[in-house]
Coordinates of C-alpha atoms and ligand atoms in Angstrom, one line a residue:
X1 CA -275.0 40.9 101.4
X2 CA -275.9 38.3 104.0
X3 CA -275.7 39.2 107.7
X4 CA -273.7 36.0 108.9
X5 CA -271.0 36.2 111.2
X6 CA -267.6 35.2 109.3
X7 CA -266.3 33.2 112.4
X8 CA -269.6 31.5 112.9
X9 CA -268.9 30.7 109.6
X10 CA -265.4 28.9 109.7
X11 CA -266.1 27.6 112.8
X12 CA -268.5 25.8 111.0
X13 CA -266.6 24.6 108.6
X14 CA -264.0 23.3 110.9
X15 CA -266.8 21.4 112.8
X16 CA -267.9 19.7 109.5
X17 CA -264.5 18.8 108.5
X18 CA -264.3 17.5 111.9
X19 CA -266.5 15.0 111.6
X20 CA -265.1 13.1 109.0
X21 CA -261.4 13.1 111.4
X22 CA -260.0 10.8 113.7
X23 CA -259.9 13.8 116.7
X24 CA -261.6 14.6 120.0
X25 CA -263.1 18.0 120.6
X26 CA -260.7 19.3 123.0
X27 CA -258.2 19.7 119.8
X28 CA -261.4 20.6 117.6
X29 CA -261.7 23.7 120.0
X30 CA -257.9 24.5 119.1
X31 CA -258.9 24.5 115.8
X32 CA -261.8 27.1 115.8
X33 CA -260.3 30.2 117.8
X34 CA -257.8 32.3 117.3
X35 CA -254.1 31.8 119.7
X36 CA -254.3 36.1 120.4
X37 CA -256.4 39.1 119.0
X38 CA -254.5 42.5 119.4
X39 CA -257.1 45.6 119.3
X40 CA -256.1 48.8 119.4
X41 CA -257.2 52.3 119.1
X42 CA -254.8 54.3 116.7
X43 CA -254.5 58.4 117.0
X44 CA -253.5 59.6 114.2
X45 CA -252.7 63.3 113.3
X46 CA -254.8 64.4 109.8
X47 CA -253.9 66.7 107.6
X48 CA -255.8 69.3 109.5
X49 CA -254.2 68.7 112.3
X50 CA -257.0 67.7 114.6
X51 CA -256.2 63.9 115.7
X52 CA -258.8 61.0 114.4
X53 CA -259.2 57.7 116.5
X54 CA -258.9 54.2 114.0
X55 CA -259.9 50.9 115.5
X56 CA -257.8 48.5 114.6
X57 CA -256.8 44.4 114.9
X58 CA -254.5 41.9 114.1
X59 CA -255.7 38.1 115.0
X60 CA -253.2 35.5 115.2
X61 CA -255.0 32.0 114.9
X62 CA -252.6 29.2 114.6
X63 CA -248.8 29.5 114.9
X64 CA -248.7 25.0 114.6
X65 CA -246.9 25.1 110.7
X66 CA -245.1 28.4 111.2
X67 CA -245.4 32.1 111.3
X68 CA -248.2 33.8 112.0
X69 CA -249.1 35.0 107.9
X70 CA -252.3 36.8 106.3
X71 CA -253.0 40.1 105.0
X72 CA -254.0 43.8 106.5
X73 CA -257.4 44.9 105.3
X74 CA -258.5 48.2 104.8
X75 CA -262.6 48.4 105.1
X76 CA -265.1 50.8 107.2
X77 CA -266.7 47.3 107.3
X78 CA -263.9 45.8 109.4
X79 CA -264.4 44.2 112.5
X80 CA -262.9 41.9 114.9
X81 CA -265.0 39.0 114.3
X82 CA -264.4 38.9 110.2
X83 CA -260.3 39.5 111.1
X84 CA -260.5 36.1 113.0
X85 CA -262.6 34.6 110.4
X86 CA -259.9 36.1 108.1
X87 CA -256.6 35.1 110.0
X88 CA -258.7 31.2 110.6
X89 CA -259.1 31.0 107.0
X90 CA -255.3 31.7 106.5
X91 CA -254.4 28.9 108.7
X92 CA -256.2 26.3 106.4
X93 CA -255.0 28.2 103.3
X94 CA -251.2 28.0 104.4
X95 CA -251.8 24.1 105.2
X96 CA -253.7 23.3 102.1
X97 CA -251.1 24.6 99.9
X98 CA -248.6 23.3 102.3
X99 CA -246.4 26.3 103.0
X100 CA -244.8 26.7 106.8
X101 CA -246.7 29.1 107.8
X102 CA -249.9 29.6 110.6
X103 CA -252.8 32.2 109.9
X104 CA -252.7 35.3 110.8
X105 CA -254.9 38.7 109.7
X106 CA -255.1 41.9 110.2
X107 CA -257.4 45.0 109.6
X108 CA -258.5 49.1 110.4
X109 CA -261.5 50.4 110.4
X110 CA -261.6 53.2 108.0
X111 CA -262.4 54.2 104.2
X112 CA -259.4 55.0 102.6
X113 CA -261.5 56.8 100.0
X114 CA -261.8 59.4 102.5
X115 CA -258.1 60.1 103.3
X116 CA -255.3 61.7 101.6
X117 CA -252.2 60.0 101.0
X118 CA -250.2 61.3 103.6
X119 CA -252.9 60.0 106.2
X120 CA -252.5 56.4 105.2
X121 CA -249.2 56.6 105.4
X122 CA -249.5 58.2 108.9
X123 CA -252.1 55.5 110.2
X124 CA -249.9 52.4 108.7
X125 CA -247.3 53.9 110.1
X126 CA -248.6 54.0 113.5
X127 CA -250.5 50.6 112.8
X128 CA -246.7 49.0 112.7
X129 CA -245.6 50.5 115.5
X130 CA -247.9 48.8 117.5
X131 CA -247.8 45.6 116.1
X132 CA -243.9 45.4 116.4
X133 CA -243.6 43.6 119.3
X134 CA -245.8 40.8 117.7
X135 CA -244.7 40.8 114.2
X136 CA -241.3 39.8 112.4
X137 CA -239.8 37.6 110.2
X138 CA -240.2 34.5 112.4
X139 CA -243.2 35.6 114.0
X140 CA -245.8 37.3 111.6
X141 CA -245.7 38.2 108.2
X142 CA -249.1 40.3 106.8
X143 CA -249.6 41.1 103.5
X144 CA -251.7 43.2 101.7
X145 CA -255.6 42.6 101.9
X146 CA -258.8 44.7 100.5
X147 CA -257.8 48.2 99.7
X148 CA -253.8 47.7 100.8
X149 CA -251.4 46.9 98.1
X150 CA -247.5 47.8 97.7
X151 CA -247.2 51.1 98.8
X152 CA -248.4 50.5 102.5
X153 CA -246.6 47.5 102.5
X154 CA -243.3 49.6 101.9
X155 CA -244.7 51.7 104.6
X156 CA -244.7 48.7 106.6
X157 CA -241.5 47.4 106.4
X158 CA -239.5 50.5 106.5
X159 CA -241.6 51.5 109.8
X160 CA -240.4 47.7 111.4
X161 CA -236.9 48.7 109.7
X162 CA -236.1 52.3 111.3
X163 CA -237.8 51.6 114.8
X164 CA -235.7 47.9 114.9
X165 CA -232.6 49.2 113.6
X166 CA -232.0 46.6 110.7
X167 CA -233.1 45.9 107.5
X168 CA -235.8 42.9 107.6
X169 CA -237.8 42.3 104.0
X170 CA -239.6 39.8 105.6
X171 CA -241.4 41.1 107.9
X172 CA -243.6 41.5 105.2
X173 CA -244.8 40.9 101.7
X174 CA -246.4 41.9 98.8
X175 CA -244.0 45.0 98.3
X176 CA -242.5 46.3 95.4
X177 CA -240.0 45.1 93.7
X178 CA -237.6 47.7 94.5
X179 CA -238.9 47.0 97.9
X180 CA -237.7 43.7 98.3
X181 CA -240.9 42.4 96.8
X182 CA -241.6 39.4 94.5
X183 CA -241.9 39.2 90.6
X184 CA -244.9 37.6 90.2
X185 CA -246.5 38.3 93.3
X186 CA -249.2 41.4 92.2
X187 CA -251.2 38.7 89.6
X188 CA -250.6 35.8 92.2
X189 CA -253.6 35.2 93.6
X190 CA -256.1 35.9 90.2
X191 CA -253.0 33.1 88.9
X192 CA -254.3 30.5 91.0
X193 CA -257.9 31.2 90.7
X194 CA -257.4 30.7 86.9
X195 CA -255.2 27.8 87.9
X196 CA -258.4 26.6 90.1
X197 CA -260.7 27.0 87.3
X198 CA -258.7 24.7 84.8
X199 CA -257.9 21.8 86.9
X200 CA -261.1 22.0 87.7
X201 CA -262.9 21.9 84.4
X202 CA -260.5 19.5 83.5
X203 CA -261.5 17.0 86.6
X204 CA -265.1 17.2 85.2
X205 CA -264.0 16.8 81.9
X206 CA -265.1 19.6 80.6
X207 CA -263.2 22.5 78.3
X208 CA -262.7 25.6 79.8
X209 CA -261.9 27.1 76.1
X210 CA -265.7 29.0 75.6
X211 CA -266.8 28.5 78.7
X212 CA -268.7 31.6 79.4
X213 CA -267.7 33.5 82.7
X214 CA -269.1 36.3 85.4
X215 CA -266.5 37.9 87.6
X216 CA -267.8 39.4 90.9
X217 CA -265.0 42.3 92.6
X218 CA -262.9 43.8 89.5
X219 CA -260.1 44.3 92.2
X220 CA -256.7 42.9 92.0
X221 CA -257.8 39.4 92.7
X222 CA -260.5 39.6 90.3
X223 CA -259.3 41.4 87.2
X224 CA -256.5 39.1 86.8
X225 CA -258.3 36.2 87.6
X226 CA -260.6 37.7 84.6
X227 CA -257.6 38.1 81.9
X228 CA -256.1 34.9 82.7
X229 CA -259.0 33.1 82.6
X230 CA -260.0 34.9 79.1
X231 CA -256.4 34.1 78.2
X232 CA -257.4 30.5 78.8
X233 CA -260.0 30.8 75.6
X234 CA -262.8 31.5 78.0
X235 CA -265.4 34.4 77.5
X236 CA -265.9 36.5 80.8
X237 CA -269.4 37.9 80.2
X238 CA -269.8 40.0 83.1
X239 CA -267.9 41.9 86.0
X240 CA -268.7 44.2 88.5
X241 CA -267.6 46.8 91.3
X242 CA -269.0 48.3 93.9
X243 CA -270.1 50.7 91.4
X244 CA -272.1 47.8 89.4
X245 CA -271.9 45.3 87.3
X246 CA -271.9 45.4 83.4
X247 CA -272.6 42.6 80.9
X248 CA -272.1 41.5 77.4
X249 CA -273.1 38.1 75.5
X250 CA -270.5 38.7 73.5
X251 CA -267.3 38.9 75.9
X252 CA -266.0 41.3 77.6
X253 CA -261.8 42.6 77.1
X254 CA -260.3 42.0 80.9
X255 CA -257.6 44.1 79.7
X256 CA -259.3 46.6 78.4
X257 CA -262.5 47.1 81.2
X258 CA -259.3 47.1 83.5
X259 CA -258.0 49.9 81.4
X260 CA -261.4 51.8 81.5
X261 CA -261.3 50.9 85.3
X262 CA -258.2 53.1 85.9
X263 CA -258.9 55.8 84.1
X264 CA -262.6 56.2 85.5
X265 CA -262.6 54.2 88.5
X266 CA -265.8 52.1 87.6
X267 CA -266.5 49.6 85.6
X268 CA -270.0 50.6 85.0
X269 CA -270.7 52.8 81.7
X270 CA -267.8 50.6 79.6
X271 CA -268.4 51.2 75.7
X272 CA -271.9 49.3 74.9
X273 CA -272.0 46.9 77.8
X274 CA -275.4 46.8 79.4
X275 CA -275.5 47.1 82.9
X276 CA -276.7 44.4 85.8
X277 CA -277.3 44.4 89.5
X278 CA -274.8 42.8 91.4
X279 CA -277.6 39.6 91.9
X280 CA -278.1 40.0 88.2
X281 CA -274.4 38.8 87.7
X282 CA -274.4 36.0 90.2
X283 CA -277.6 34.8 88.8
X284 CA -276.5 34.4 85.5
X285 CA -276.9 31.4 83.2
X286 CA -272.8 31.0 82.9
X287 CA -270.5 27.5 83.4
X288 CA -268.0 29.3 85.8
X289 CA -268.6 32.2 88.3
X290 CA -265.8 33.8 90.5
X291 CA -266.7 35.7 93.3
X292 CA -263.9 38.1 93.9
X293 CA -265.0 41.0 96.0
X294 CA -266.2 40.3 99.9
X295 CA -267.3 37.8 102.2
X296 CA -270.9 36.7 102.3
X297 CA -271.5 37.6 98.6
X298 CA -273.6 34.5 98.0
X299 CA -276.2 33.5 100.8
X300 CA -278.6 30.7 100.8
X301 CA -281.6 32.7 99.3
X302 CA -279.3 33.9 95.9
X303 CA -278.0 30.2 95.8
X304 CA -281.1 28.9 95.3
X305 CA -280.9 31.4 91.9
X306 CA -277.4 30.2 90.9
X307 CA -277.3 28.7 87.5
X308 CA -273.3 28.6 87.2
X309 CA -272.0 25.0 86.6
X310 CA -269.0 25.9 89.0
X311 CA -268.2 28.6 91.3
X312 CA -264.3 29.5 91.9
X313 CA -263.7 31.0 94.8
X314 CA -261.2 34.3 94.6
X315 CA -262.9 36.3 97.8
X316 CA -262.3 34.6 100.9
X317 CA -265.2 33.8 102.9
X318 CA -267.9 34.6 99.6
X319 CA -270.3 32.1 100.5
X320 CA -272.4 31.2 103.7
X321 CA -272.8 28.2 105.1
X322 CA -276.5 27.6 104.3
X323 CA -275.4 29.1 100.1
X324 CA -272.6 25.5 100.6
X325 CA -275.7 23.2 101.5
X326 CA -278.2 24.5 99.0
X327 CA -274.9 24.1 95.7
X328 CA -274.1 21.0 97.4
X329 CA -278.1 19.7 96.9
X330 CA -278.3 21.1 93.1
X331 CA -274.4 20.0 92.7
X332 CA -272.9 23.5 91.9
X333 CA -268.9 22.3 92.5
X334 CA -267.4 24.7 94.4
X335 CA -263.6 25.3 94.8
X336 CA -263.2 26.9 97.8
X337 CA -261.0 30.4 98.6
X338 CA -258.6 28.3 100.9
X339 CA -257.2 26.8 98.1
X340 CA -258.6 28.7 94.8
X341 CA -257.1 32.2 96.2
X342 CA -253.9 30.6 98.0
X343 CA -251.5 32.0 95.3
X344 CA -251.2 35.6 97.2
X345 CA -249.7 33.4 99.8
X346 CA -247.9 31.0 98.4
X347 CA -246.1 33.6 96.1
X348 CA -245.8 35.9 99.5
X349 CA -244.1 32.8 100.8
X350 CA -241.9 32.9 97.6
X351 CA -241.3 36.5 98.7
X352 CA -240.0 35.9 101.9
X353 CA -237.8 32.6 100.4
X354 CA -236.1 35.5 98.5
X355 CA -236.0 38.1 101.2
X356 CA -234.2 35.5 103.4
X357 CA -231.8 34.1 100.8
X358 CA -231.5 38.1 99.8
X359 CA -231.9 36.2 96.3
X360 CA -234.4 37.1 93.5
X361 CA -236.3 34.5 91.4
X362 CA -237.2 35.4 88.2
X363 CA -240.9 36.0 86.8
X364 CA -241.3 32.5 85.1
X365 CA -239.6 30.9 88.5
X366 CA -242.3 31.6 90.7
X367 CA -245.0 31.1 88.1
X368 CA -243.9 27.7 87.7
X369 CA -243.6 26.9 91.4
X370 CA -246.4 28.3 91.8
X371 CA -248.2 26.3 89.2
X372 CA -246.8 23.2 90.6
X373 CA -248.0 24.0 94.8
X374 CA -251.4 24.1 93.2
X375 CA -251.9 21.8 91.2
X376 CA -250.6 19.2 93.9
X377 CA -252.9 20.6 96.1
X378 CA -255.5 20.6 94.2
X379 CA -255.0 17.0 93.5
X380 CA -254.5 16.0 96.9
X381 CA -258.1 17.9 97.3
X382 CA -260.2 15.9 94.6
X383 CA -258.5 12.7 95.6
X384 CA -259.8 13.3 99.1
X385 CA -263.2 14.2 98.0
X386 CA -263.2 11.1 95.8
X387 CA -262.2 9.2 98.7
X388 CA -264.7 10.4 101.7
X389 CA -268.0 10.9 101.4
X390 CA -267.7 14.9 102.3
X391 CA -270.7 17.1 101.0
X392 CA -268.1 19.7 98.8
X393 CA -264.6 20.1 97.8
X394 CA -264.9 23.1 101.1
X395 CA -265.0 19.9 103.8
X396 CA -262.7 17.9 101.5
X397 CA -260.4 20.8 101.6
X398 CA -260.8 21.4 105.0
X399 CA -260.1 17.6 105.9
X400 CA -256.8 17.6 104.2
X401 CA -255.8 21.2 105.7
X402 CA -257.1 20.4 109.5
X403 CA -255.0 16.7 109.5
X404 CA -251.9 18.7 108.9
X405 CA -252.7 21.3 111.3
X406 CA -253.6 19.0 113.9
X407 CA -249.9 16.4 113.2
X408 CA -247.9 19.6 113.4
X409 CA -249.4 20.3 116.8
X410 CA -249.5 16.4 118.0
X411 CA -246.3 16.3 116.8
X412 CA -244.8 19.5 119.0
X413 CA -247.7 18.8 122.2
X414 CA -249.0 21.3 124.3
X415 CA -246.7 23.3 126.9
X416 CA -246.9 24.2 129.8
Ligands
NAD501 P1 -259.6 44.9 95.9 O1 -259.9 46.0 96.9 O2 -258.4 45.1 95.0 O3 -260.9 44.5 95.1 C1 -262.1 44.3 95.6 C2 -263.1 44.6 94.5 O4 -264.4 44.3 94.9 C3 -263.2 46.1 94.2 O5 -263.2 46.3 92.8 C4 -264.5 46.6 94.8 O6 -265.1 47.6 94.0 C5 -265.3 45.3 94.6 N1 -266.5 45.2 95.4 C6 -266.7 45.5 96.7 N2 -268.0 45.2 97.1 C7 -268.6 44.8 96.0 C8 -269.9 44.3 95.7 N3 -270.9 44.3 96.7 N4 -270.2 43.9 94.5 C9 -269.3 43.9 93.5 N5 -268.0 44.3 93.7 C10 -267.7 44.7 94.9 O7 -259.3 43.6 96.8 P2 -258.6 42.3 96.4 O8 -257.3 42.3 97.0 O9 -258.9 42.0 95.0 O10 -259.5 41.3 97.4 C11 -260.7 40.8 97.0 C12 -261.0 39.5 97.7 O11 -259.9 38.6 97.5 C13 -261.0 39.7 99.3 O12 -262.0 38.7 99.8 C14 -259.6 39.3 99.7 O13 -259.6 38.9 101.0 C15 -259.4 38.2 98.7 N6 -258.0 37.9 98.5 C16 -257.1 38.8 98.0 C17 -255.8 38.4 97.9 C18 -254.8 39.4 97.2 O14 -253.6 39.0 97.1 N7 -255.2 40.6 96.9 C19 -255.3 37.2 98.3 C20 -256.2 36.3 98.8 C21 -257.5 36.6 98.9

């Protein structure tokens, strides 16, 4: 994985969005750092009973549109500068898909892998308490990231809940169901990557029905963007964990590898696949690849060996800067995570819709609206990169995200 800083990163793609935008570099500033960055030093009692110290951050970039909104990531790789890369990219995410809400992220250093159940409930627990002050339902919403899913978000909420004396569902989403949480909302974001990936083959007029597929991170975003995709009559050839990848000409069962997955915890050793490196899968000969696992997945040295037709974007931040210029020169079309992944949020969004109106959509409800937020957006996006002469969908995207951003905040001025 490449060693580029994930804020360098966005700030750079703010800056080249810039350029194409009627705005002076005071407010282009505005636009590349984070509003506040909480970072705190949790104690946290282990089952032994000696106490272990977790660092721990929540960024809150740009509160223009909204809340604060954006995930909590589990990692040992966590650190402050990928949260604010992280909570920047939700700002442009949340405006590209035009939901009211700002960016936001959050994250703790530590490998869940090497806690027990009762210690991750114990250090989320204590991770809300701090952030109380900050958070809320009008102030800032996470969501689950890398490695956090429903259970700490129930955590969460019932932490906010007991030490504020009410019950307040939206203080966060992605729960479950029983929870408060959305139908819909686990498949969300692999929904809109398969969303991404047929307007997209359609807008080069091209079928997506045999169009051969590599999925990088068989996680939640990426195993779902890998059945719906196969769903779509497309056959995913390759996926991979951190444990490796595995491969098979022939198509691989989503469904069935997830199976396997659960069961072993691995994809690699699945039935007769043969196995791959992880370069080996994004340097196959396929028309669509989706990295799904981390950030800085594909730098400009394994670009140069891409031979996918079109990359879909599930991970956030899975490409440097220098991988954009080098598929922009051999015209690789790239849909970027802001909008490729934006499902999580948008159906979080639908979440908190519900949690407000204390009124539950059904299943084919949100798939619908959520079919509709991106496909608009999406349109909005290839009629902007039709109409400017931006490098990649990323600066189109990017373009039509930062305008909003920056009319919001026109719009309300600056105080004191
Ligand atoms: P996850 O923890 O469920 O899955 C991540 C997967 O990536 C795991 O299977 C892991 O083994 C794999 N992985 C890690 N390093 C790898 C490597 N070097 N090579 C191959 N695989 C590797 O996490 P997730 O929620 O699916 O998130 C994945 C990405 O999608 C992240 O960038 C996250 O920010 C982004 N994302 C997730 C959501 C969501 O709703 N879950 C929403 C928007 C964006």
């Amino acid at each position: 994985m490449a060693d580029v800083n994930p804020f360098e990163s966005l700030q750079e793609q703010v800056d080249d969005a810039a350029a194409f935008l009627d705005v002076d570099d005071d407010i282009v500033e505005r636009l590349q750092h984070p509003e506040r960055v909480l970072e705190l030093n949790l104690s946290v009692t282990m089952d032994n009973g000696t106490l272990k110290r977790f660092k721990a951050f929540r960024s809150q970039f740009n509160g223009d549109r909204g809340p604060y909104k954006g995930g909590i990531r589990y990692h040992p790789g966590v650190t402050r500068d990928e949260v604010k890369a992280l909570s920047g990219w939700m700002a442009y995410k949340c405006a590209i898909v035009d939901i009211p809400y700002g960016g936001g992220k959050g994250g703790i250093v530590v490998d869940p892998s090497e806690h027990s159940a009762d210690e991750l409930e114990r250090l989320t627990r204590s991770f809300a308490a701090e952030l109380r002050p900050l958070i809320g339902p009008d102030r800032d919403i996470p969501a689950p990231d890398v490695n956090t899913g429903q259970r700490e978000m129930n955590w969460f909420k019932d932490t906010y809940e007991t030490l504020e004396r009410t019950t307040a569902p939206g203080v966060i989403t992605g729960k479950a169901i029983s929870s408060g949480g959305s139908a819909g909302r686990v498949e969300a974001t692999g929904r809109s990557v398969m969303l991404s990936a047929r307007e997209v083959f359609d807008y080069l007029d091209r079928s997506i029905e045999g169009a051969t597929v590599a999925v990088q991170g068989f996680g939640n975003a990426g195993s779902v963007a890998a059945k719906l995709i196969d769903d779509l009559g497309a056959t995913v050839v390759a996926v991979s964990d951190s444990s490796g990848a595995i491969y098979d000409s022939e198509g691989l069962d989503p469904r069935d590898v997830k199976s396997y997955k659960s069961e072993t915890s691995s994809v690699t050793g699945y039935n007769s696949a043969e196995t791959l490196t992880n370069e080996g899968l994004l340097t196959l000969d396929i028309d669509l690849l989706v990295p799904a696992a981390l950030e800085n997945a594909i730098d400009r040295e394994i670009a140069t060996s891409v031979r996918a037709d079109v990359i879909v974007e599930a991970a956030n931040g899975p490409l440097t800067p220098g991988a954009d210029d080098v598929l922009a020169d051999s015209d690789v079309l790239v849909v970027p995570d802001i909008l490729a992944n934006a499902g999580g949020v948008t159906v979080s969004y639908f979440e908190w819709v519900q949690n407000r109106q204390r009124f539950p959509w059904t299943e084919s409800r949100v798939i619908d609206e959520l079919e509709s937020v991106i496909t608009d957006a999406f349109d909005e996006l290839v009629t902007t990169f039709d109409a400017f002469d931006v490098p990649n969908l990323r600066t189109a995207a990017y373009v039509v995200a930062s305008r909003r951003i920056i009319e919001s905040y026109r719009e309300g001025g600056n105080w004191p």
